[in-house]
Coordinates of C-alpha atoms and ligand atoms in Angstrom, one line a residue:
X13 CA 0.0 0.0 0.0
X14 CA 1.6 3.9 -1.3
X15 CA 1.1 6.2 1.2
X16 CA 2.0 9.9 0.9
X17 CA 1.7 12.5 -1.7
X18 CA 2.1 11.1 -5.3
X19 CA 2.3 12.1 -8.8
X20 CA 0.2 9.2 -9.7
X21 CA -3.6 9.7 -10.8
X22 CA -5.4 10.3 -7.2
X23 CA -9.1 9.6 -6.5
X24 CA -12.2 11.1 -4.5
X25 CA -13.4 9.1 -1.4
X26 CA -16.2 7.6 -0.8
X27 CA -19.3 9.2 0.9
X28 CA -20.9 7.8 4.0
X29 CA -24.3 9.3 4.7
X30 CA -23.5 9.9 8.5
X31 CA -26.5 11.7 9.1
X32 CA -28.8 9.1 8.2
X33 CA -27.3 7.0 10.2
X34 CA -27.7 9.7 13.0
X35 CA -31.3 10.2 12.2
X36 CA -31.5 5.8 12.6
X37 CA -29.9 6.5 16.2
X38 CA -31.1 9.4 17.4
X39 CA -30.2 8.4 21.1
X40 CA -26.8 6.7 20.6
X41 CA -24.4 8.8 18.2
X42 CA -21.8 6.5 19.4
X43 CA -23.5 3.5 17.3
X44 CA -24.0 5.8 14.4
X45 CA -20.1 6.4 14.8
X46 CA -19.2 2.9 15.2
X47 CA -21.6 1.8 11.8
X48 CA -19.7 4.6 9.8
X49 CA -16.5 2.6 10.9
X50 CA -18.0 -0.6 10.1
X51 CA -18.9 0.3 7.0
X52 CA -15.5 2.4 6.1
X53 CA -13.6 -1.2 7.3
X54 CA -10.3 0.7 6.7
X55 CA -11.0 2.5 3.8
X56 CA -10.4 6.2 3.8
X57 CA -14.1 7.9 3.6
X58 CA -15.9 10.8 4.2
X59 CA -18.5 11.1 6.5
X60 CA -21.8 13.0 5.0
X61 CA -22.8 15.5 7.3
X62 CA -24.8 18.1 4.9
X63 CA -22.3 20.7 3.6
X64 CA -19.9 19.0 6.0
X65 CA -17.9 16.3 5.1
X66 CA -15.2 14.9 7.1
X67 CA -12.6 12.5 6.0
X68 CA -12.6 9.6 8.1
X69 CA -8.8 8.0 9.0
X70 CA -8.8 4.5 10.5
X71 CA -6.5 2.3 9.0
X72 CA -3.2 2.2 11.3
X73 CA -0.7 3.1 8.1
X74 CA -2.9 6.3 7.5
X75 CA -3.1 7.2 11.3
X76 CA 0.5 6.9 11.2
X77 CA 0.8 9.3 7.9
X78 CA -1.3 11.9 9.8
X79 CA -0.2 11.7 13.1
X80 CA 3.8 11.2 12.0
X81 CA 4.9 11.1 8.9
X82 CA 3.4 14.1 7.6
X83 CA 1.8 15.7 10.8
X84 CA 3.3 19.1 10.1
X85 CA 0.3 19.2 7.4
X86 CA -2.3 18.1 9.6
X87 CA -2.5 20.9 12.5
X88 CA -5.1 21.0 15.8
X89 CA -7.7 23.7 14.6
X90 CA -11.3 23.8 12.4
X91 CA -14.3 23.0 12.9
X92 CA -14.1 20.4 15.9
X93 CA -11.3 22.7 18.3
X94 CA -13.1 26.0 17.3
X95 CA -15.2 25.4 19.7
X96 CA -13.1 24.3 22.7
X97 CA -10.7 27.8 21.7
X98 CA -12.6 29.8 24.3
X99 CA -11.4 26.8 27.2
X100 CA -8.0 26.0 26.2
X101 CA -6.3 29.1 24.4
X102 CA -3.4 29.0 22.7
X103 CA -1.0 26.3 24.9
X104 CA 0.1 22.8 24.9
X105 CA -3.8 21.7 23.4
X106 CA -3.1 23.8 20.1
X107 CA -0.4 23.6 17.5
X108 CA 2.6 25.8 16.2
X109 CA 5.6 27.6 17.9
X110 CA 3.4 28.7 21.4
X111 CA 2.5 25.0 21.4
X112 CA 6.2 23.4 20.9
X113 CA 7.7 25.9 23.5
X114 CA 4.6 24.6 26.1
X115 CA 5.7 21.2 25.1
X116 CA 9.5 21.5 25.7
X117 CA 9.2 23.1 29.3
X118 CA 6.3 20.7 30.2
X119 CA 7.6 17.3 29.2
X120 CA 10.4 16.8 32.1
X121 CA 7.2 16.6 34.5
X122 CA 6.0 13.6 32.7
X123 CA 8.6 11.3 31.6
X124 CA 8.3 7.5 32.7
X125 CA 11.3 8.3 35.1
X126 CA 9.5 10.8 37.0
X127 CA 6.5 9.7 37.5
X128 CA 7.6 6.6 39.0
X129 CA 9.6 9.1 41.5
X130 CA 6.0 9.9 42.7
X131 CA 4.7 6.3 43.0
X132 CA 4.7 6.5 46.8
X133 CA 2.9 9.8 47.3
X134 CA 0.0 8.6 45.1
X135 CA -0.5 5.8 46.5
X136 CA -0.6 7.3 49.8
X137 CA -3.1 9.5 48.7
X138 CA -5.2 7.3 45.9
X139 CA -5.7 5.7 49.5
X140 CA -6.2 8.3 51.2
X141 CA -9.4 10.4 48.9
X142 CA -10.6 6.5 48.9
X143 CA -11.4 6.7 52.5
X144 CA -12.4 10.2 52.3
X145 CA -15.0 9.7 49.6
X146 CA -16.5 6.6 49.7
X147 CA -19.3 5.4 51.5
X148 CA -18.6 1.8 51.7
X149 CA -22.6 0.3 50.8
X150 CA -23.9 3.3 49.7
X151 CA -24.7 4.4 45.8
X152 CA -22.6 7.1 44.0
X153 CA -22.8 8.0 40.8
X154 CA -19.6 6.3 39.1
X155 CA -18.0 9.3 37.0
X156 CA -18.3 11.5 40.1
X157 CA -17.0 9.0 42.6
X158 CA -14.0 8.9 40.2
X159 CA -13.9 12.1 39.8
X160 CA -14.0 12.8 43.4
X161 CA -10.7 10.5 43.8
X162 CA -8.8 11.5 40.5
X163 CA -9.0 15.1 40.7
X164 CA -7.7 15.9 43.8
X165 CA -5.3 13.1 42.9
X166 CA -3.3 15.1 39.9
X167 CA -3.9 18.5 41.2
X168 CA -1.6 17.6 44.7
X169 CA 0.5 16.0 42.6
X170 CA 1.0 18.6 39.6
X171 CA -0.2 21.6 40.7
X172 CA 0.9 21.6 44.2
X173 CA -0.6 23.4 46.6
X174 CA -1.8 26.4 44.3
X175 CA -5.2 24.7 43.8
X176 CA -6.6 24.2 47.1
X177 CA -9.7 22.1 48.2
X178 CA -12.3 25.0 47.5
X179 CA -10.9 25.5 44.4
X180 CA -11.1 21.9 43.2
X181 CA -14.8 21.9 43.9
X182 CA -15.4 24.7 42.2
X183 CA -13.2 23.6 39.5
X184 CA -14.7 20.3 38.5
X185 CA -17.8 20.8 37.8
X186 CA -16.8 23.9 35.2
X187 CA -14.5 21.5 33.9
X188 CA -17.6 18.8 33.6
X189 CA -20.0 21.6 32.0
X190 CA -17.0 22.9 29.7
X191 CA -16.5 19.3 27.9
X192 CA -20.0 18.1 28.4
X193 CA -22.1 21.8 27.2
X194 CA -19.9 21.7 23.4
X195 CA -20.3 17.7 22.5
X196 CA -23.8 19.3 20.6
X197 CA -21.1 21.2 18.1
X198 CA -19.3 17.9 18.1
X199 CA -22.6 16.3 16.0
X200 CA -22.7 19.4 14.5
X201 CA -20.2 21.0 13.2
X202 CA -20.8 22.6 10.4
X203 CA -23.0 24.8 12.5
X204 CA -21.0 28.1 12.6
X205 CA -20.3 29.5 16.2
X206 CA -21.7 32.5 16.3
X207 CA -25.0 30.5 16.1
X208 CA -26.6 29.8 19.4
X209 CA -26.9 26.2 20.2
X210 CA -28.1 24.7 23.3
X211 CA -25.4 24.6 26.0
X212 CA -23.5 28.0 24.7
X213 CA -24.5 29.8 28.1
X214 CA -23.1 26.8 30.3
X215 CA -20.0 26.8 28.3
X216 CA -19.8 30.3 29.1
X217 CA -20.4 30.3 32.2
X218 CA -18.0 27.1 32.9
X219 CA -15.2 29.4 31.1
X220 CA -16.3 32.4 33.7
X221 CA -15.7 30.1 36.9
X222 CA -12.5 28.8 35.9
X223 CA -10.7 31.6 35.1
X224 CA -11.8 33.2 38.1
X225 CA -10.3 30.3 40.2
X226 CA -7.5 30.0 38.1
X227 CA -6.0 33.7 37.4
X228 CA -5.7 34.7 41.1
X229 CA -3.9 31.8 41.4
X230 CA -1.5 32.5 38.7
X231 CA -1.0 35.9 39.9
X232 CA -0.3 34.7 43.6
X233 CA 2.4 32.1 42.1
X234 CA 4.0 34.7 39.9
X235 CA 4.5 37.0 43.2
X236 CA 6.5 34.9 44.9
X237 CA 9.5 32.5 43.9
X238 CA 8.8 28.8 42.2
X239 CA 11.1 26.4 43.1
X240 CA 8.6 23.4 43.0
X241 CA 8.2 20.5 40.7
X242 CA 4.3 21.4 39.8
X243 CA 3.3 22.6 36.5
X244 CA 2.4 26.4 37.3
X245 CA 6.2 26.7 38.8
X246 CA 8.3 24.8 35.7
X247 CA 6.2 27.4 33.8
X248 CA 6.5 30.1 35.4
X249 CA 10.3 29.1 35.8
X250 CA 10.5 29.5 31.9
X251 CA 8.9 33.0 31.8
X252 CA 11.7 34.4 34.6
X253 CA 14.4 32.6 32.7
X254 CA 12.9 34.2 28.6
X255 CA 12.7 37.2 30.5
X256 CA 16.7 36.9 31.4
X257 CA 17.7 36.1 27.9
X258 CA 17.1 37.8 24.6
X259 CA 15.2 35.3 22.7
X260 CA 11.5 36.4 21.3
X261 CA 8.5 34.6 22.9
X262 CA 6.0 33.6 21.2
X263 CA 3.3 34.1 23.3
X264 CA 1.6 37.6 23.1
X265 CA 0.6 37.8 26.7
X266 CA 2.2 35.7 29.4
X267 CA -1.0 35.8 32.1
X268 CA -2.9 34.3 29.0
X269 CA -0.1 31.7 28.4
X270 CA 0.1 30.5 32.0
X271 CA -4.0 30.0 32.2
X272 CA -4.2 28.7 28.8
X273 CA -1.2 25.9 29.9
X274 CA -2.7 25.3 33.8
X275 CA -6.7 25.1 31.7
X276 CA -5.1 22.9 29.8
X277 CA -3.1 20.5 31.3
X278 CA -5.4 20.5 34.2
X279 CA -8.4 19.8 31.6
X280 CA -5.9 16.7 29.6
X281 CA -5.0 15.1 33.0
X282 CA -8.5 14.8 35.0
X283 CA -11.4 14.1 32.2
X284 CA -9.6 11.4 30.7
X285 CA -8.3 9.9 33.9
X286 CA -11.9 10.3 35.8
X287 CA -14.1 9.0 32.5
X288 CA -11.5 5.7 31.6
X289 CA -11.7 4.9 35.3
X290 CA -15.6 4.9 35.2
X291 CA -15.9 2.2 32.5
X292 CA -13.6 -0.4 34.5
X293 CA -16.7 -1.2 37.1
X294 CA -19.1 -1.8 34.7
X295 CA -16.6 -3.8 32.1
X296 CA -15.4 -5.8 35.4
X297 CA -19.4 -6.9 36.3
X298 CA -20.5 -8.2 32.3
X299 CA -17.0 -10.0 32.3
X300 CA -17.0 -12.3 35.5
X301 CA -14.1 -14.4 34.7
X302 CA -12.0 -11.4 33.9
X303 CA -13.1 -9.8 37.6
X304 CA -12.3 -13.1 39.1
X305 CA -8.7 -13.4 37.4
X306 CA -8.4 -9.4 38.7
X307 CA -9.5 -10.3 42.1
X308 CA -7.3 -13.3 42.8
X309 CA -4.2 -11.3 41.5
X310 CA -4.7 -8.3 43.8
X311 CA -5.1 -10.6 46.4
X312 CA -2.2 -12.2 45.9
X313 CA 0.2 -9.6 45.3
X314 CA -1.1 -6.9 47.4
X315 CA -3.2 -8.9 49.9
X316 CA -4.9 -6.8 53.0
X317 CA -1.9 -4.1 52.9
X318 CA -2.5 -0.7 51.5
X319 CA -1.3 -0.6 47.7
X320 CA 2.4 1.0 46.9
X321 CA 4.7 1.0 44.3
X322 CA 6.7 -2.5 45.4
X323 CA 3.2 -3.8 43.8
X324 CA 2.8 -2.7 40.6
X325 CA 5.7 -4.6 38.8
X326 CA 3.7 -7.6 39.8
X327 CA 0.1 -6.5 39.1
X328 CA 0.4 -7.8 35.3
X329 CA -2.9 -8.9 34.6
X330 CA -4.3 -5.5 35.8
X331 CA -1.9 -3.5 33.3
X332 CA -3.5 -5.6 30.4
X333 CA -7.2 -5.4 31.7
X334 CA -6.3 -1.2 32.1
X335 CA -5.2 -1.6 28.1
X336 CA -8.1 -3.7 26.6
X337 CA -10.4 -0.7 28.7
X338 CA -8.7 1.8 26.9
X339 CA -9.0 -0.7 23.4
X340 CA -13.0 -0.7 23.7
X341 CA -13.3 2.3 25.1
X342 CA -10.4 5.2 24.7
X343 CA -11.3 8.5 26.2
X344 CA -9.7 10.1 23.4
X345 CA -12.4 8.7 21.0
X346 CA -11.4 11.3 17.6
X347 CA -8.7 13.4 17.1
X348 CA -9.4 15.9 14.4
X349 CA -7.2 17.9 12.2
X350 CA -7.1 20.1 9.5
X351 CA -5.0 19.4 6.6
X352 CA -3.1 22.7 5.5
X353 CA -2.0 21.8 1.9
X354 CA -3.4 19.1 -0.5
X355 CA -2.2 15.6 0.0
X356 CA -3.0 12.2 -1.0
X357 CA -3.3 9.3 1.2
X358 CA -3.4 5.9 -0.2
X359 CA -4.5 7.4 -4.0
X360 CA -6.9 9.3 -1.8
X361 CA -7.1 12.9 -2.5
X362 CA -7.0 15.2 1.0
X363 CA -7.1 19.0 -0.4
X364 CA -6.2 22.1 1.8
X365 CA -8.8 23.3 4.3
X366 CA -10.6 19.5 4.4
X367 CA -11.2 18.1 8.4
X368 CA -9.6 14.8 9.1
X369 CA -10.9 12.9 12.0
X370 CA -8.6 9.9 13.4
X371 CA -10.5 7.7 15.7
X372 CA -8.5 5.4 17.9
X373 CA -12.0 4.2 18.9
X374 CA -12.9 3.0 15.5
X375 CA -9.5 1.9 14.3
X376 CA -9.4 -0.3 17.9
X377 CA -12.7 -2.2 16.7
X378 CA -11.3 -2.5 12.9
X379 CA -11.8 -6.5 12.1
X380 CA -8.6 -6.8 9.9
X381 CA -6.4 -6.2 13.0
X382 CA -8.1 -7.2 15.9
X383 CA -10.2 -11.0 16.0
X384 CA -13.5 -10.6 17.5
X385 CA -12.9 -6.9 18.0
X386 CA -15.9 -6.6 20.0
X387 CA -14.7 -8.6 22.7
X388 CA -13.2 -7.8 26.2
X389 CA -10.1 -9.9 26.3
X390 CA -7.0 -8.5 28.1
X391 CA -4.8 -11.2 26.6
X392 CA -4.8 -9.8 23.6
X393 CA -1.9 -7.7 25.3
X394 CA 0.6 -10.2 26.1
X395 CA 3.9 -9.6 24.8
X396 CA 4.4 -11.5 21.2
X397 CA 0.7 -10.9 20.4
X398 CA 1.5 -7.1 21.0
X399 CA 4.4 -7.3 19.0
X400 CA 2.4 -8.6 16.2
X401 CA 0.3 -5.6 16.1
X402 CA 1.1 -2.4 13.9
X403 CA 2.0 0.3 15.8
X404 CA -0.8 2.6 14.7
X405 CA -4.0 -0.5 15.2
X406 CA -3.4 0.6 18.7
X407 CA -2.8 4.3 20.2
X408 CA -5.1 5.4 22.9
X409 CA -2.5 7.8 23.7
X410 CA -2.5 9.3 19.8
X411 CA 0.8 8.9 18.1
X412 CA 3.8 11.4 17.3
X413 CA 4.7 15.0 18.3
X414 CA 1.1 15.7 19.8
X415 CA 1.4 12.3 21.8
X416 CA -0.1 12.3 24.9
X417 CA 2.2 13.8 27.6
X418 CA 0.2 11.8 30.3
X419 CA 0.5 7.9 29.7
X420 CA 2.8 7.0 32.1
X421 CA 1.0 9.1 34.5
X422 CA -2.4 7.8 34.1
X423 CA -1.3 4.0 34.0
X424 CA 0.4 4.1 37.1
X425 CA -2.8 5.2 38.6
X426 CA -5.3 3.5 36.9
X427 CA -3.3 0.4 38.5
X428 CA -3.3 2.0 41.9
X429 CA -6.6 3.1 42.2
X430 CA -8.3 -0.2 40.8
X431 CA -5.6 -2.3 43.3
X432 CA -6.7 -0.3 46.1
X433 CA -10.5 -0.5 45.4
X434 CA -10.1 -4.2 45.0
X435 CA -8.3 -5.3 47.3
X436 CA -11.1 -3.9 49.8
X437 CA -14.4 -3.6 48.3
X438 CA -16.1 -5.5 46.2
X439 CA -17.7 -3.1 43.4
X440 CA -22.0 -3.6 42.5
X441 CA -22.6 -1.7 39.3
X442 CA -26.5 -1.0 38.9
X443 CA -27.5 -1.1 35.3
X444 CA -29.7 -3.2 33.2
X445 CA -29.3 -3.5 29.6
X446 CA -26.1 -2.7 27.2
X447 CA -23.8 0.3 28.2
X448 CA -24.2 2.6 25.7
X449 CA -20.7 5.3 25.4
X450 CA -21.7 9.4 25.8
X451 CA -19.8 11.2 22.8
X452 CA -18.8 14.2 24.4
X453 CA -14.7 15.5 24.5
X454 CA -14.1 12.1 25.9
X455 CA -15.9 8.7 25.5
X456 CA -18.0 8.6 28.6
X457 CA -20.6 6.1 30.4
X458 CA -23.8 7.5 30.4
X459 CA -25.1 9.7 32.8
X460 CA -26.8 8.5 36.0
X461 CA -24.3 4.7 36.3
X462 CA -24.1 4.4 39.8
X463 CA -22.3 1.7 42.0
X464 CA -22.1 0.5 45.3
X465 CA -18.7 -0.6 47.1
X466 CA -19.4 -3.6 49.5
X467 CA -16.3 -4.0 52.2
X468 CA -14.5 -7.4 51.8
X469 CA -14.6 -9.8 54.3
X470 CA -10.8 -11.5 55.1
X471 CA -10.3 -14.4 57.3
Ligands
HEM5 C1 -6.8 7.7 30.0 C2 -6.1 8.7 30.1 C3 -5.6 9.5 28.9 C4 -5.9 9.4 27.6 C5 -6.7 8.2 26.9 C6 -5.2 10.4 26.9 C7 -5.3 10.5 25.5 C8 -4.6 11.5 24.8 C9 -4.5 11.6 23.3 C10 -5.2 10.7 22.4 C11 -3.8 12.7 23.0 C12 -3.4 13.1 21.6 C13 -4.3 14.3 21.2 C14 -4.1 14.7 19.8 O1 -3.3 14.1 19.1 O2 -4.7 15.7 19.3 C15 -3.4 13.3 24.3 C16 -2.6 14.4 24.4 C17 -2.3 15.0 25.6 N1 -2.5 14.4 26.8 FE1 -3.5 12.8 27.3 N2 -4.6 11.2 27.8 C18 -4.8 10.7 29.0 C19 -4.4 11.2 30.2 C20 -3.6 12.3 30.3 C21 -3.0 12.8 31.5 C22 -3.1 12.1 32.9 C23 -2.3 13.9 31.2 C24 -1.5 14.7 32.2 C25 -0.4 15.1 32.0 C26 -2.5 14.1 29.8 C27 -1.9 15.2 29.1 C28 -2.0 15.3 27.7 C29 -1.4 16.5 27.0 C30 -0.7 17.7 27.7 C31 -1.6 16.2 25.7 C32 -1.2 17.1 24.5 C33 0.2 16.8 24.1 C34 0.7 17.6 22.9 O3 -0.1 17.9 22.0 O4 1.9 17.9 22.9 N3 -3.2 13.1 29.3 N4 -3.8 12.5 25.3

């Protein structure tokens, strides 16, 4: 298969009528989403949305054209990040010379290295906001509960203590609002944004209460010396050092900068976390053999003790049950782009100004690379089957210079939080009938799961 831009005689792409398939599934966009996939099987199409039409990427050696070999042409902006430019600014979420100096200053805080540094103080408090917020044999709603654990989680850890206690509760339910009131514009994109759409005042008023959290903060850090290893200090570290030297910024306004980088990174590191720990309960409960494998290693390895770091090396069925949830079920569901100069991609023609969507959830489901795709099976991440697998039929995480600055991060605690709830509770998800993903920024259960936590007995 050619890939790339090529003299040879290129072709148009076939036309999926997405928005019939919306009108068949008025409740579920997800399924209308997932029967465009099915129906693309690899192929590179374009979704009909009206005057809209998308180009749909799925196939792992397209992915991989996009997202690495000719990313430079395929930048974060148009009609999907329009409207989250009001949240996220210009900063480590966009694209360009503001977004590769975010990047360089930003990255030492996240390599594998590092985080492990910090295994012992999350566990410590993963354990901790456990106690604190559950009600061992009482309902809470499942996103919230995580969210309740995960938040506070990454803020002491990356934002020191800048962000207190108040200001995370004020914080995450803007942050939920801000994701959850623009998912309409995601189904609808070709609406332009000066046109009122339900949910345009919440988003406005999410916007409102973060920056009012978040710039006195910034202005009470810059005031007084950073010497810590959180985000706001390494940035504002790079501000007192530019200011030092001769070299041009790129940012306009440095207040902006620093709010657009903390709304941000704050916004990258807690939705995803939160919504891919709220589809482990759930997955866990249809797949009783795979809870019962989970339960037995936790038990063995980690016993009645709390969870720490010693544990994790040894928690190897977890790790593959954490990447099979984030196969079926990546919070990062579509990562679009818009392709700045004309390019063909597999005798494809791509022009200038066309939206390209990548989907790691759709290429994660594609048939040709994954048997019985549908299936929850965590051996399918054992180490010669993964070695098997192209390197682009698998990339919750996205793929080249935009790749996600938070794996490492957010497997180390997806492993600690799950150890540390099962290795005490045992976890009662009420819901009847399928579980049905929420498209909004990230792939979410639907509103209103709750679960119970039941205390273990040990003899
Ligand atoms: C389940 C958890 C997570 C998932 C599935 C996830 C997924 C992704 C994906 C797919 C991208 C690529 C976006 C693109 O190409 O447009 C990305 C980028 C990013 N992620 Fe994550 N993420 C997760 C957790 C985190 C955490 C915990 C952090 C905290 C540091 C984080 C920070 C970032 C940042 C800063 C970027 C932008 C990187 C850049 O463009 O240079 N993420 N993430």
């Amino acid at each position: 298969m050619s890939i790339g831009v090529q003299a040879a005689p290129s072709r148009g792409a076939r036309v999926i009528p997405f928005m019939r398939l919306l009108a068949r599934h008025p409740r579920a966009a997800v399924r209308a989403f997932e029967t465009a996939g099915r129906q693309a099987d690899g192929e590179l199409v374009r979704l009909g949305m009206g005057p809209f039409r998308p180009y749909l990427v799925t196939h792992p050696d397209h992915v991989q054209h996009v997202l690495r070999a000719n990313q430079a042409n395929y930048v974060r902006q148009g009609m999907f990040w329009d409207p989250l430019a009001p949240l996220l600014g210009e900063a480590i979420l966009s694209d360009g010379p503001v977004w590769a100096a975010s990047r360089r200053i930003l990255q030492p805080l996240f390599t594998a290295r590092h985080i492990a540094s910090l295994a012992g103080r999350m566990a410590g408090l993963v354990t901790e906001l456990i106690e604190a917020t559950v009600r061992p044999g009482r309902p809470f709603d499942v996103l919230d509960g995580m969210s309740r654990i995960v938040h506070p989680v990454i803020v002491r850890l990356f934002f020191g203590d800048k962000i207190t206690h108040a200001d995370i509760a004020r914080l995450m339910p803007a942050y939920h609002d801000g994701v959850t009131a623009t998912s309409i514009r995601l189904v609808l994109p070709f609406v332009p944004q000066g046109f009122p759409l339900p949910g345009d005042r919440r988003f406005r008023r999410a916007i409102a209460t973060i920056d009012g959290v978040v710039y006195p903060r910034i202005r009470a850090a810059r005031s007084t010396g950073q010497d810590g290893t959180d985000v706001l200090s390494a940035l504002c570290r790079a501000l007192e050092a530019d200011s030092r030297s001769d070299a041009d910024q790129p940012w306009q306004d440095e207040e902006r900068w620093l709010r657009d980088n903390l709304v941000s990174m704050h916004g990258a590191s807690t939705e995803t976390t939160a919504t891919a720990l709220s589809w482990i309960w759930p997955i866990l409960q249809q797949h009783p053999q795979v809870a019962e494998r989970l339960y037995a290693e936790v038990d063995r390895v980690v016993g009645g003790d709390p969870v720490g770091p010693e544990h994790l090396p040894e928690l190897r069925y977890l790790s593959r049950v954490v990447s099979e949830l984030l196969r079926l079920y990546p919070p990062g569901w579509m990562l679009p782009r818009l392709a700045l100069e004309d390019d063909v991609i597999d005798g494809v023609r791509v022009p200038a100004g066309a939206t390209v969507v990548i989907s790691p959830f759709l290429s994660h489901r594609l048939p040709r690379f994954w048997e019985d795709p549908l299936r929850f099976d965590p051996d399918r991440f054992t180490g010669e089957r993964e070695e098997r697998r192209h390197r682009y039929a698998y990339f919750p995480f996205g793929g080249g210079p935009h790749q996600c600055l938070g794996s490492h991060l957010f497997l180390m605690e997806a492993q600690l939080l799950i150890a540390a709830i099962v290795s005490r509770y045992r976890a009662v998800v009420h819901a009847d009938g399928p579980l049905t993903p929420q498209l909004a920024s990230s792939l979410r259960p639907r509103k209103g799961l709750t679960m119970t936590l039941i205390p273990r007995e040990r003899t």
